[in-house]
Amino acid sequence: MKIDIGCGSAKESGYLGIDRTAYPGVDIVCNINEEIPLPDNTAEFVMASRVLPYVDNLMDVMAEIYRISCHKAVVCILAPYAHSYPHSSNPFFKQKFDEYTPRYLTGSFFQPSSSPVSPAVPDYPVPVPPFDYRLLRMELFYQYPFDQSLYETEELDILKTLQANVVHEIMYHFVVVKKDISHAELEAMSRIPYPEPRVLLERRRLSRLRQDLI
């Protein structure tokens, strides 16, 4: 089963839609801060597009998503990048997301070779969470003018470290781990194309248009 959490009125096609408001197309109305009324090990793919910044307690919600997901289910999260003024000043955002986030969602971090680096967290130990999400892919969506081919990857890495307003959003694909899994299997899974939020189709289309004009 594929689940779209916080789907609003634009549920992804072929997904079971969950939202706290009974918009057209929503299949289950619930508050994910409290519970998701589905049995354990139900979901094979979970979409959480632009919803998790609003939750009261991210770790509790991630534990609930983990509960309803089966072993090797994939969870896709699209979220505002923490180091962007429009996001950092948004009073409705309660949770922050950046390259360090994947480190806090597992006690056995895995760095996919083809993904941007999730740096080690300096100075403070990362507590082991009550769930295990291993990173398969991470993608940064840069904002203008950094979303053009004027910058090399290395330059963008330095810029986003030194200043705000370079990255607009970040997307992760995680695999839910409930049994033993090898690094070789994780690496193979990290190279598989996975679904992503429909809202990114227009972003990618506009990005291609801008590149063609350069």
Coordinates of C-alpha atoms in Angstrom, one line a residue:
M1 CA 0.0 0.0 0.0
K2 CA 1.2 3.5 -0.8
I3 CA 0.3 6.3 1.6
D4 CA 0.2 10.0 1.1
I5 CA 0.4 11.7 4.6
G6 CA -0.8 15.3 4.8
C7 CA -2.1 15.0 1.2
G8 CA -4.5 18.0 1.5
S9 CA -6.7 18.4 -1.6
A10 CA -4.0 17.2 -4.0
K11 CA -3.6 13.5 -3.1
E12 CA -0.9 11.7 -5.1
S13 CA -2.5 9.3 -7.7
G14 CA -2.8 5.7 -6.5
Y15 CA -2.2 6.6 -2.8
L16 CA -4.2 6.3 0.3
G17 CA -4.7 9.9 1.4
I18 CA -4.4 10.9 5.0
D19 CA -5.1 14.4 6.3
R20 CA -6.5 16.1 9.4
T21 CA -9.1 17.9 7.2
A22 CA -11.7 16.1 5.1
Y23 CA -10.7 17.5 1.7
P24 CA -12.0 15.8 -1.4
G25 CA -10.0 12.6 -2.0
V26 CA -8.9 12.2 1.6
D27 CA -9.4 8.6 2.6
I28 CA -8.5 8.8 6.3
V29 CA -9.1 11.9 8.4
C30 CA -6.9 11.9 11.5
N31 CA -4.3 13.9 13.4
I32 CA -0.9 12.3 12.8
N33 CA 0.4 14.0 15.9
E34 CA -1.8 11.5 17.8
E35 CA -1.9 8.4 15.7
I36 CA -2.3 6.9 12.3
P37 CA -5.2 4.5 12.3
L38 CA -3.6 1.7 10.3
P39 CA -2.2 -1.7 11.3
D40 CA 1.5 -2.4 11.8
N41 CA 3.6 -3.1 8.7
T42 CA 0.9 -1.8 6.3
A43 CA 2.8 0.7 4.1
E44 CA 5.3 -0.1 1.4
F45 CA 5.8 3.5 0.4
V46 CA 5.0 6.7 2.3
M47 CA 4.9 10.1 0.8
A48 CA 5.2 13.1 3.3
S49 CA 5.4 16.2 1.1
R50 CA 5.7 19.5 2.9
V51 CA 3.8 18.3 5.9
L52 CA 6.3 17.3 8.6
P53 CA 7.5 20.8 9.4
Y54 CA 4.1 21.4 11.0
V55 CA 4.0 18.4 13.4
D56 CA 4.2 18.9 17.1
N57 CA 6.8 16.2 17.8
L58 CA 8.8 14.9 14.8
M59 CA 10.2 11.9 16.6
D60 CA 6.8 10.7 17.7
V61 CA 5.4 11.1 14.2
M62 CA 8.4 9.3 12.7
A63 CA 7.9 6.5 15.2
E64 CA 4.2 6.2 14.1
I65 CA 5.2 6.1 10.4
Y66 CA 7.8 3.5 11.2
R67 CA 5.1 1.4 13.0
I68 CA 2.8 1.3 10.0
S69 CA 5.6 0.7 7.5
C70 CA 6.9 -2.7 6.6
H71 CA 10.6 -3.7 6.4
K72 CA 12.2 -2.1 3.4
A73 CA 9.4 0.3 2.9
V74 CA 10.5 3.6 1.4
V75 CA 9.6 7.0 2.9
C76 CA 9.9 10.1 0.8
I77 CA 10.0 13.5 2.7
L78 CA 10.0 16.9 1.0
A79 CA 10.6 19.7 3.4
P80 CA 11.7 23.4 3.6
Y81 CA 15.4 23.8 4.1
A82 CA 16.1 25.1 7.5
H83 CA 18.7 27.7 6.5
S84 CA 16.4 29.9 4.4
Y85 CA 14.9 33.1 5.8
P86 CA 11.4 32.6 4.5
H87 CA 11.4 29.2 6.3
S88 CA 13.2 30.1 9.5
S89 CA 10.9 33.0 10.1
N90 CA 7.7 31.0 9.4
P91 CA 5.9 30.8 12.8
F92 CA 4.0 27.7 11.7
F93 CA 7.1 25.6 11.1
K94 CA 7.9 23.6 14.3
Q95 CA 10.5 21.2 12.8
K96 CA 13.7 21.9 10.8
F97 CA 15.4 19.9 8.1
D98 CA 18.8 20.0 6.5
E99 CA 21.7 17.6 5.6
Y100 CA 22.2 16.6 9.3
T101 CA 18.6 15.4 9.7
P102 CA 19.2 11.8 8.5
R103 CA 21.8 11.3 11.2
Y104 CA 19.1 11.7 13.9
L105 CA 16.8 9.1 12.4
T106 CA 18.9 6.0 12.8
G107 CA 21.4 4.4 15.1
S108 CA 23.3 2.9 12.2
F109 CA 23.8 5.6 9.7
F110 CA 24.4 4.7 6.0
Q111 CA 25.9 7.2 3.5
P112 CA 24.8 6.3 -0.1
S113 CA 27.7 6.9 -2.5
S114 CA 25.6 8.7 -5.1
S115 CA 23.9 11.1 -2.6
P116 CA 25.0 14.4 -1.1
V117 CA 26.9 13.9 2.1
S118 CA 25.0 14.0 5.4
P119 CA 27.8 15.3 7.7
A120 CA 28.7 13.8 11.0
V121 CA 27.2 15.8 13.9
P122 CA 30.1 17.5 15.7
D123 CA 30.5 17.9 19.5
Y124 CA 27.1 16.4 20.6
P125 CA 26.4 12.7 20.6
V126 CA 23.4 11.7 18.5
P127 CA 21.0 9.6 20.7
V128 CA 19.7 6.3 19.2
P129 CA 16.1 6.8 18.2
P130 CA 13.4 4.1 18.7
F131 CA 13.3 3.4 14.9
D132 CA 15.7 2.9 12.0
Y133 CA 15.5 5.0 8.8
R134 CA 18.5 4.6 6.5
L135 CA 19.2 7.3 3.9
L136 CA 18.9 6.2 0.3
R137 CA 18.9 9.5 -1.4
M138 CA 19.0 13.2 -0.5
E139 CA 18.5 16.0 -3.0
L140 CA 18.8 19.8 -2.5
F141 CA 16.7 22.2 -4.4
Y142 CA 18.5 25.5 -4.8
Q143 CA 16.8 28.9 -5.0
Y144 CA 17.6 31.6 -7.6
P145 CA 20.3 32.4 -8.6
F146 CA 22.0 29.3 -7.2
D147 CA 19.7 27.0 -9.2
Q148 CA 21.5 27.7 -12.4
S149 CA 24.6 26.0 -13.9
L150 CA 26.7 29.0 -13.1
Y151 CA 28.0 27.2 -10.0
E152 CA 29.9 24.0 -9.6
T153 CA 28.8 21.4 -7.0
E154 CA 31.8 22.2 -4.8
E155 CA 31.0 25.9 -4.9
L156 CA 27.4 25.3 -3.9
D157 CA 28.6 23.1 -1.0
I158 CA 30.7 26.0 0.3
L159 CA 28.0 28.6 -0.3
K160 CA 25.3 26.7 1.6
T161 CA 27.6 26.2 4.5
L162 CA 28.6 29.9 4.7
Q163 CA 25.3 31.7 4.1
A164 CA 21.6 31.3 4.2
N165 CA 19.1 31.5 1.3
V166 CA 21.0 29.2 -1.0
V167 CA 18.8 26.1 -0.7
H168 CA 15.0 26.3 -0.7
E169 CA 13.9 22.7 -0.1
I170 CA 15.3 19.3 0.6
M171 CA 14.1 15.9 -0.3
Y172 CA 15.0 12.5 1.3
H173 CA 14.2 8.9 0.5
F174 CA 14.7 6.6 3.5
V175 CA 14.3 2.9 3.8
V176 CA 12.6 1.5 6.9
V177 CA 14.8 -1.1 8.5
K178 CA 13.2 -3.6 10.8
K179 CA 15.5 -6.6 10.1
D180 CA 19.1 -7.2 9.2
I181 CA 20.2 -5.5 6.0
S182 CA 23.6 -5.3 4.4
H183 CA 25.4 -2.2 3.1
A184 CA 25.5 -3.8 -0.3
E185 CA 21.7 -4.1 -0.3
L186 CA 21.3 -0.5 0.9
E187 CA 23.7 0.7 -1.8
A188 CA 21.7 -1.2 -4.5
M189 CA 18.5 0.3 -3.2
S190 CA 20.0 3.8 -3.2
R191 CA 20.4 3.5 -7.0
I192 CA 16.7 2.7 -7.7
P193 CA 14.5 5.5 -8.9
Y194 CA 11.6 6.1 -6.5
P195 CA 8.4 8.2 -6.7
E196 CA 8.6 11.8 -5.7
P197 CA 6.0 14.5 -5.0
R198 CA 4.1 15.7 -8.0
V199 CA 4.8 19.3 -7.0
L200 CA 8.4 18.7 -8.1
L201 CA 7.5 18.0 -11.7
E202 CA 6.8 21.7 -12.3
R203 CA 10.0 22.7 -10.5
R204 CA 12.1 20.4 -12.6
R205 CA 10.3 21.6 -15.8
L206 CA 11.1 25.2 -15.0
S207 CA 14.7 24.3 -14.1
R208 CA 15.2 22.6 -17.5
L209 CA 13.8 25.7 -19.2
R210 CA 16.2 28.0 -17.4
Q211 CA 19.1 25.8 -18.3
D212 CA 18.1 25.8 -22.0
L213 CA 18.1 29.6 -21.9
I214 CA 21.6 29.9 -20.5

